[in-house]
Short mmCIF file of C-alpha atoms in Angstrom, two decimals:
data_model
loop_
_atom_site.label_atom_id
_atom_site.label_comp_id
_atom_site.label_asym_id
_atom_site.label_seq_id
_atom_site.Cartn_x
_atom_site.Cartn_y
_atom_site.Cartn_z
CA MET A 1351 36.56 119.75 153.16
CA SER A 1352 40.31 120.09 153.61
CA THR A 1353 42.01 122.25 151.01
CA SER A 1354 45.15 120.14 151.02
CA LEU A 1355 45.58 116.79 149.35
CA ASN A 1356 48.35 114.29 149.77
CA ARG A 1357 49.29 112.17 146.78
CA ARG A 1358 47.36 109.10 147.93
CA THR A 1359 44.17 111.09 148.49
CA TRP A 1360 44.60 112.70 145.10
CA LEU A 1361 44.84 109.34 143.39
CA LYS A 1362 41.89 107.86 145.26
CA SER A 1363 39.64 110.86 144.68
CA GLY A 1364 40.06 110.67 140.93
CA ALA A 1365 41.61 114.11 140.74
CA LEU A 1366 44.35 112.71 138.54
CA LEU A 1367 41.71 112.85 135.83
CA ALA A 1368 42.88 116.39 135.24
CA ALA A 1369 46.34 115.08 134.38
CA GLY A 1370 45.09 111.99 132.59
CA PHE A 1371 46.13 109.45 135.23
CA GLY A 1372 42.93 108.46 137.01
CA THR A 1373 41.32 105.09 137.47
CA GLY A 1374 38.38 103.90 135.42
CA ALA A 1375 35.91 104.77 138.16
CA ALA A 1376 37.24 108.31 138.34
CA MET A 1377 36.59 108.72 134.64
CA GLY A 1378 32.98 107.65 135.07
CA PHE A 1379 33.45 103.93 134.45
CA PRO A 1380 31.79 102.56 137.60
CA SER A 1381 31.82 98.94 138.71
CA LEU A 1382 29.44 96.58 137.01
CA ALA A 1383 25.92 96.03 138.20
CA LYS A 1384 23.48 93.28 137.32
CA ALA A 1385 22.57 93.29 133.64
CA GLY A 1386 19.41 95.17 132.84
CA THR A 1387 19.33 97.17 136.06
CA VAL A 1388 18.91 100.93 136.18
CA SER A 1389 21.96 102.66 137.61
CA HIS A 1390 22.64 106.24 138.55
CA LEU A 1391 26.22 107.45 138.31
CA SER A 1392 27.70 109.54 141.05
CA THR A 1393 30.45 112.03 140.37
CA THR A 1394 33.22 113.02 142.75
CA ALA A 1395 33.95 116.71 143.04
CA ILE A 1396 37.50 117.40 141.94
CA PRO A 1397 39.18 119.90 144.28
CA SER A 1398 40.78 122.81 142.48
CA THR A 1399 42.90 124.08 145.37
CA ASN A 1400 46.65 123.46 145.46
CA MET A 1401 46.55 121.66 142.09
CA ALA A 1402 49.85 123.12 140.95
CA GLU A 1403 51.44 122.06 144.22
CA VAL A 1404 50.13 118.51 143.88
CA LEU A 1405 51.20 118.20 140.23
CA ALA A 1406 54.67 119.47 141.11
CA LYS A 1407 55.14 116.55 143.51
CA LEU A 1408 54.29 113.91 140.91
CA PRO A 1409 57.08 112.15 139.00
CA LYS A 1410 57.84 113.45 135.52
CA MET A 1411 55.96 111.53 132.87
CA GLN A 1412 58.28 110.45 130.07
CA ALA A 1413 55.76 108.30 128.19
CA ARG A 1414 52.19 109.65 128.21
CA LEU A 1415 50.15 106.54 127.47
CA THR A 1416 46.93 107.66 129.15
CA SER A 1417 44.62 109.39 126.71
CA ASN A 1418 44.54 107.53 123.36
CA GLU A 1419 46.15 110.41 121.48
CA ASN A 1420 47.95 110.17 118.15
CA PRO A 1421 51.64 110.78 118.96
CA TYR A 1422 52.45 111.54 115.29
CA GLY A 1423 49.91 114.20 114.41
CA PRO A 1424 48.56 116.44 113.18
CA SER A 1425 49.91 116.06 109.66
CA GLN A 1426 52.25 118.55 108.05
CA LYS A 1427 49.51 119.57 105.62
CA ALA A 1428 47.14 120.22 108.52
CA LYS A 1429 49.77 122.31 110.30
CA GLU A 1430 50.39 124.39 107.20
CA ALA A 1431 46.65 124.95 106.72
CA LEU A 1432 46.30 125.92 110.37
CA ILE A 1433 49.09 128.46 110.16
CA GLY A 1434 47.74 129.85 106.90
CA ALA A 1435 44.32 130.36 108.49
CA ILE A 1436 45.70 132.69 111.14
CA GLU A 1437 45.96 135.56 108.65
CA ASP A 1438 42.20 136.04 108.34
CA SER A 1439 41.14 134.50 111.63
CA PHE A 1440 39.80 137.87 112.73
CA ARG A 1441 36.73 136.95 110.66
CA TYR A 1442 34.10 134.36 111.57
CA PRO A 1443 35.03 131.23 109.61
CA ARG A 1444 31.66 130.62 107.94
CA GLU A 1445 33.08 129.72 104.54
CA LYS A 1446 35.78 127.45 105.96
CA ILE A 1447 33.34 125.58 108.16
CA LYS A 1448 30.87 125.25 105.30
CA ALA A 1449 33.65 123.82 103.12
CA LEU A 1450 34.57 121.33 105.87
CA GLN A 1451 30.95 120.26 106.28
CA GLU A 1452 30.58 119.73 102.54
CA ALA A 1453 33.83 117.76 102.35
CA ILE A 1454 32.78 115.49 105.21
CA ALA A 1455 29.38 114.92 103.61
CA GLU A 1456 31.08 113.92 100.36
CA GLU A 1457 33.50 111.65 102.23
CA GLU A 1458 30.63 109.91 104.03
CA GLY A 1459 28.38 109.70 100.99
CA VAL A 1460 25.53 111.74 102.49
CA ALA A 1461 23.99 115.18 102.08
CA VAL A 1462 25.19 118.24 103.96
CA GLU A 1463 21.92 118.11 105.90
CA ASN A 1464 23.10 114.81 107.39
CA ILE A 1465 26.17 116.38 109.02
CA LEU A 1466 26.48 118.25 112.31
CA LEU A 1467 29.90 119.61 113.30
CA GLY A 1468 31.15 120.08 116.82
CA ALA A 1469 34.24 120.91 118.85
CA GLY A 1470 35.34 117.29 118.97
CA SER A 1471 32.80 114.51 119.36
CA SER A 1472 32.50 115.35 123.07
CA GLU A 1473 30.26 118.33 122.34
CA LEU A 1474 28.02 116.15 120.20
CA LEU A 1475 27.87 113.37 122.80
CA MET A 1476 26.73 115.98 125.29
CA ALA A 1477 24.14 117.29 122.84
CA ALA A 1478 22.74 113.78 122.40
CA ALA A 1479 22.69 113.26 126.16
CA LEU A 1480 20.70 116.45 126.66
CA ARG A 1481 18.39 115.64 123.77
CA TYR A 1482 17.49 112.17 125.03
CA ALA A 1483 17.81 112.59 128.80
CA ALA A 1484 14.52 112.54 130.66
CA LYS A 1485 13.26 111.46 134.06
CA GLY A 1486 11.67 108.05 133.82
CA SER A 1487 13.71 107.10 130.78
CA SER A 1488 17.07 105.34 130.48
CA ILE A 1489 20.08 105.10 128.23
CA LEU A 1490 20.88 101.53 127.16
CA SER A 1491 24.53 100.55 126.65
CA ALA A 1492 27.15 97.91 127.20
CA ASP A 1493 29.23 97.90 130.37
CA PRO A 1494 32.11 98.66 130.51
CA THR A 1495 32.09 101.30 127.81
CA TYR A 1496 32.95 104.95 127.30
CA ASN A 1497 30.26 106.83 129.14
CA SER A 1498 30.63 110.57 128.69
CA LEU A 1499 27.18 110.62 127.08
CA ILE A 1500 25.73 108.33 129.75
CA ARG A 1501 27.13 110.37 132.61
CA THR A 1502 25.63 113.59 131.24
CA ALA A 1503 22.25 111.97 130.66
CA VAL A 1504 22.17 110.51 134.17
CA ASN A 1505 23.11 113.87 135.65
CA HIS A 1506 20.02 115.24 133.89
CA GLY A 1507 17.63 112.66 135.27
CA SER A 1508 17.98 109.56 133.10
CA GLY A 1509 18.64 106.05 134.27
CA TRP A 1510 21.23 103.73 132.82
CA ILE A 1511 20.48 100.19 131.65
CA LYS A 1512 23.78 98.32 131.35
CA VAL A 1513 24.43 95.01 129.63
CA PRO A 1514 27.73 93.12 130.15
CA LEU A 1515 29.93 92.38 127.17
CA THR A 1516 30.14 88.88 125.71
CA ALA A 1517 32.89 86.37 126.47
CA ASP A 1518 35.00 87.89 123.68
CA TYR A 1519 34.29 91.41 125.00
CA SER A 1520 32.07 92.51 122.13
CA HIS A 1521 28.59 93.97 122.54
CA ASP A 1522 25.93 91.42 123.47
CA LEU A 1523 23.49 92.64 120.85
CA GLU A 1524 20.91 89.93 121.54
CA ALA A 1525 20.79 90.78 125.24
CA MET A 1526 20.69 94.50 124.49
CA GLU A 1527 17.79 94.14 122.07
CA LYS A 1528 15.80 92.35 124.76
CA GLN A 1529 16.18 95.40 127.00
CA VAL A 1530 14.69 97.82 124.46
CA ASN A 1531 11.29 98.99 125.68
CA ASP A 1532 9.23 102.16 125.95
CA ASP A 1533 11.39 103.45 128.82
CA ILE A 1534 14.57 103.44 126.73
CA SER A 1535 15.22 106.83 125.15
CA LEU A 1536 18.50 106.00 123.36
CA VAL A 1537 20.66 102.96 122.64
CA TYR A 1538 24.36 103.82 122.84
CA ILE A 1539 27.09 101.64 121.28
CA VAL A 1540 30.82 102.38 121.13
CA ASN A 1541 32.44 100.45 118.30
CA PRO A 1542 35.33 99.77 118.56
CA ASN A 1543 34.70 99.86 122.28
CA ASN A 1544 36.56 101.89 124.87
CA PRO A 1545 38.19 100.86 127.21
CA THR A 1546 38.44 97.30 125.87
CA GLY A 1547 39.53 98.11 122.29
CA THR A 1548 37.38 95.26 121.01
CA ILE A 1549 35.04 95.38 118.01
CA THR A 1550 31.52 94.13 117.42
CA ASN A 1551 30.79 92.35 114.14
CA SER A 1552 29.56 94.94 111.65
CA ASP A 1553 27.06 92.65 109.92
CA LYS A 1554 25.41 91.74 113.22
CA LEU A 1555 25.45 95.36 114.34
CA ARG A 1556 23.86 96.47 111.07
CA VAL A 1557 21.01 93.97 111.55
CA PHE A 1558 20.67 95.16 115.15
CA CYS A 1559 20.36 98.78 114.01
CA ASP A 1560 17.77 97.89 111.38
CA ARG A 1561 15.63 96.08 113.96
CA VAL A 1562 16.04 98.39 116.96
CA THR A 1563 15.61 101.72 115.16
CA VAL A 1564 12.02 100.76 114.41
CA LYS A 1565 11.52 101.38 118.13
CA LYS A 1566 14.32 103.65 119.37
CA PRO A 1567 17.25 105.68 117.99
CA VAL A 1568 20.72 104.10 118.09
CA PHE A 1569 23.85 106.17 118.67
CA ILE A 1570 27.07 104.59 117.36
CA ASP A 1571 30.27 106.18 118.68
CA GLU A 1572 32.96 105.45 116.07
CA ALA A 1573 35.84 107.48 117.52
CA TYR A 1574 38.35 104.73 116.67
CA MET A 1575 36.88 103.54 113.38
CA ASP A 1576 39.89 104.79 111.37
CA TYR A 1577 42.07 102.12 112.99
CA VAL A 1578 40.01 99.10 111.90
CA GLN A 1579 40.39 97.19 108.66
CA ASN A 1580 38.05 98.48 105.96
CA PRO A 1581 36.55 101.36 107.99
CA LYS A 1582 33.94 102.17 105.35
CA GLN A 1583 32.57 98.63 105.52
CA GLN A 1584 32.63 98.53 109.31
CA SER A 1585 30.97 101.92 109.82
CA MET A 1586 27.22 102.22 110.35
CA VAL A 1587 26.96 105.35 108.17
CA ASP A 1588 25.21 103.23 105.54
CA CYS A 1589 22.32 102.82 107.99
CA VAL A 1590 21.80 106.58 107.82
CA GLN A 1591 22.05 106.41 104.03
CA ARG A 1592 19.20 103.89 104.12
CA GLY A 1593 17.02 106.16 106.25
CA LYS A 1594 17.49 104.45 109.63
CA ASP A 1595 17.36 106.45 112.86
CA VAL A 1596 21.05 105.95 113.56
CA ILE A 1597 23.45 108.62 114.79
CA VAL A 1598 27.12 108.01 113.96
CA ALA A 1599 29.74 110.07 115.79
CA ARG A 1600 33.26 110.55 114.44
CA THR A 1601 36.18 112.62 115.67
CA PHE A 1602 39.43 114.08 114.35
CA SER A 1603 40.95 113.66 117.84
CA LYS A 1604 42.38 110.20 117.23
CA VAL A 1605 44.05 109.23 113.96
CA HIS A 1606 44.11 112.85 112.69
CA GLY A 1607 45.90 114.03 115.85
CA PHE A 1608 43.40 116.76 116.71
CA ALA A 1609 42.86 116.03 120.41
CA GLY A 1610 43.78 119.63 121.20
CA LEU A 1611 42.27 121.21 118.09
CA ARG A 1612 38.73 119.89 118.75
CA VAL A 1613 36.85 118.90 115.60
CA GLY A 1614 34.19 116.19 115.36
CA TYR A 1615 30.91 115.46 113.63
CA VAL A 1616 27.85 113.24 113.60
CA VAL A 1617 26.06 111.70 110.64
CA ALA A 1618 22.31 111.31 111.12
CA LEU A 1619 18.91 111.90 109.55
CA PRO A 1620 18.21 115.59 108.81
CA GLU A 1621 15.45 115.78 111.43
CA THR A 1622 17.82 114.29 114.02
CA ILE A 1623 20.52 116.78 113.06
CA LYS A 1624 18.05 119.63 113.61
CA ALA A 1625 17.05 118.24 117.00
CA LEU A 1626 20.66 117.79 118.17
CA ASN A 1627 21.64 121.21 116.88
CA GLN A 1628 19.34 122.80 119.45
CA TYR A 1629 21.79 121.60 122.13
CA THR A 1630 24.98 122.87 120.49
CA ASN A 1631 26.41 126.19 119.43
CA GLY A 1632 26.00 125.10 115.84
CA ARG A 1633 29.24 125.39 113.95
CA GLY A 1634 30.34 128.32 116.06
CA ASN A 1635 32.52 126.29 118.42
CA ILE A 1636 35.02 125.36 115.71
CA SER A 1637 37.79 127.91 115.16
CA ALA A 1638 38.99 129.11 111.78
CA THR A 1639 42.35 127.43 112.35
CA SER A 1640 40.88 124.08 113.39
CA ALA A 1641 38.40 124.04 110.49
CA SER A 1642 41.15 124.73 107.96
CA ALA A 1643 43.44 122.11 109.46
CA ALA A 1644 40.65 119.50 109.54
CA LEU A 1645 39.82 120.09 105.89
CA ALA A 1646 43.46 119.53 104.94
CA SER A 1647 43.76 116.46 107.14
CA LEU A 1648 40.55 114.94 105.77
CA HIS A 1649 42.15 114.79 102.33
CA ASP A 1650 45.56 113.63 103.57
CA LYS A 1651 44.98 109.91 103.08
CA GLU A 1652 48.70 109.16 102.99
CA PHE A 1653 49.17 110.60 106.47
CA VAL A 1654 46.26 108.61 107.90
CA ALA A 1655 47.55 105.38 106.34
CA ASP A 1656 51.02 106.04 107.75
CA CYS A 1657 49.63 106.61 111.26
CA VAL A 1658 47.58 103.43 111.09
CA MET A 1659 50.67 101.48 109.98
CA LYS A 1660 52.83 102.89 112.80
CA ASN A 1661 50.02 102.20 115.25
CA GLN A 1662 49.99 98.56 114.19
CA GLU A 1663 53.76 98.31 114.54
CA THR A 1664 53.73 99.60 118.11
CA LYS A 1665 50.70 97.43 118.91
CA ASP A 1666 52.52 94.32 117.68
CA PHE A 1667 55.55 95.31 119.77
CA LEU A 1668 53.36 95.72 122.85
CA TYR A 1669 51.63 92.38 122.26
CA THR A 1670 55.04 90.69 122.17
CA VAL A 1671 56.18 92.40 125.38
CA LEU A 1672 53.02 91.42 127.24
CA LYS A 1673 52.92 87.84 125.99
CA ASN A 1674 56.60 87.30 126.80
CA GLN A 1675 55.80 88.29 130.37
CA GLY A 1676 52.86 85.90 130.56
CA TYR A 1677 50.03 88.39 130.00
CA THR A 1678 47.13 88.00 127.57
CA PRO A 1679 45.97 91.31 126.07
CA LEU A 1680 42.54 91.76 124.54
CA ASP A 1681 42.42 91.88 120.75
CA SER A 1682 42.52 95.61 120.03
CA HIS A 1683 41.15 97.42 116.98
CA THR A 1684 42.14 100.85 118.28
CA ASN A 1685 45.19 102.87 119.30
CA PHE A 1686 45.22 101.37 122.80
CA VAL A 1687 45.47 97.91 124.34
CA MET A 1688 43.86 96.54 127.49
CA PHE A 1689 45.27 93.64 129.45
CA PRO A 1690 44.63 92.02 132.88
CA ILE A 1691 47.14 92.83 135.61
CA LYS A 1692 48.18 90.95 138.73
CA MET A 1693 48.01 93.74 141.30
CA ARG A 1694 45.62 96.52 142.25
CA GLY A 1695 45.25 99.00 139.40
CA GLU A 1696 46.06 101.98 141.59
CA ARG A 1697 49.30 100.43 142.77
CA PHE A 1698 50.26 99.33 139.25
CA THR A 1699 49.76 102.79 137.73
CA GLN A 1700 51.64 104.39 140.62
CA GLU A 1701 54.59 102.05 140.19
CA MET A 1702 54.67 102.65 136.45
CA LEU A 1703 54.40 106.41 136.97
CA LYS A 1704 57.41 106.26 139.32
CA ARG A 1705 59.26 104.93 136.29
CA GLY A 1706 57.99 107.72 134.04
CA VAL A 1707 55.13 105.88 132.32
CA GLY A 1708 51.55 107.15 132.61
CA LEU A 1709 48.76 104.55 132.21
CA ARG A 1710 45.08 104.01 133.05
CA SER A 1711 43.54 101.24 135.12
CA TRP A 1712 40.08 99.70 135.46
CA GLU A 1713 38.34 97.04 137.49
CA PHE A 1714 35.53 94.98 135.96
CA TYR A 1715 34.41 91.35 135.86
CA GLY A 1716 36.30 90.80 139.11
CA GLN A 1717 39.61 91.57 137.40
CA GLN A 1718 42.11 94.42 137.52
CA TRP A 1719 42.97 95.83 134.09
CA CYS A 1720 45.46 98.24 132.56
CA ARG A 1721 44.85 100.24 129.39
CA VAL A 1722 47.93 101.34 127.45
CA SER A 1723 47.58 104.05 124.84
CA LEU A 1724 49.94 103.41 121.95
CA GLY A 1725 52.70 105.99 121.69
CA THR A 1726 55.79 106.14 119.51
CA MET A 1727 58.13 103.15 119.46
CA GLU A 1728 60.36 105.03 121.91
CA ASP A 1729 57.37 105.41 124.25
CA MET A 1730 56.61 101.69 124.00
CA GLU A 1731 60.22 100.79 124.72
CA LEU A 1732 60.00 102.93 127.88
CA PHE A 1733 56.85 101.02 128.80
CA ALA A 1734 58.59 97.69 128.20
CA SER A 1735 61.51 98.66 130.40
CA ALA A 1736 59.30 99.87 133.26
CA PHE A 1737 56.90 96.95 132.92
CA GLY A 1738 59.74 94.44 133.07
CA GLN A 1739 60.73 95.82 136.47
CA ILE A 1740 57.36 95.26 138.15
CA SER A 1741 55.52 92.57 136.17
#
């Protein structure tokens, strides 16, 4: 393999994943297959040679709208707690992590035994993938969806049963339930969904969980739940409270602004927590500084509410920009928006990047799509300016 990459090869190989620019396929969102079929993901090796040289040739990104980060966080209280934790960070943070676990349990209305902490939800998605991956078994999910868990499971021998979304881009729960059989090891649902930003009705999902968990465990990835109306009512944590075999994953990476600080958790039955814990480093992957900051942020309701409000303001601005240009975005319940585009996704993201705006693109249902992470209002105005030049 050549050790040099030109810019076009870099983009097509998916190596821009390292900088947050890649296409959906490069991020492990492959093209759709027939519903109910078993698929095996393939991964493209990302060359590590000459990366600095390649990055140096790329245009400067002025608006980073690629990774669904919170452009306002972390909160001031979290920053102060983080700085304060440095003083005794030479010690293992057992007490701080225990306090965080207890606070999360209280917040979620469950026992401490129902909580497993991790370095972001990514570690816990990987743990679940390893726990439920097995040759001859499959993970059942919607398609398209976020598939970090799926990719890991497939790389360890599992198949993937994929079910297309409904006409309104929510999970087709009826079709998914029909696919549940002895060969399914785990049902995986992302709600709100990524990359579409759409939400599945909580009442229907709750009934689905009650019915399906009699047969198989259900993993609900709620990374964006803080952005929906009435998060407590929309969350499936109450299924765990009622003794159902549901695993709910949450992360501080989104509304709390902890993408780089890495704190997440799952809520599940105690026996499930014990099983998943075998595939993690326990609480040892969370630093003293991150644990202290997360505890402060968890209680900073005013900050979270302010971020959600600003997110809605920039979302409304983006909706107006897109609709004025004749585009119809999907109804988003997250901190990103997906809309259909009129040119190849690779070309669109390249043209926007030339104008300083980083975006993500997908192809599914025979349509090219762009996903825009919501930044500050200044970021969105940069998007509007660049978009107006090429739309």
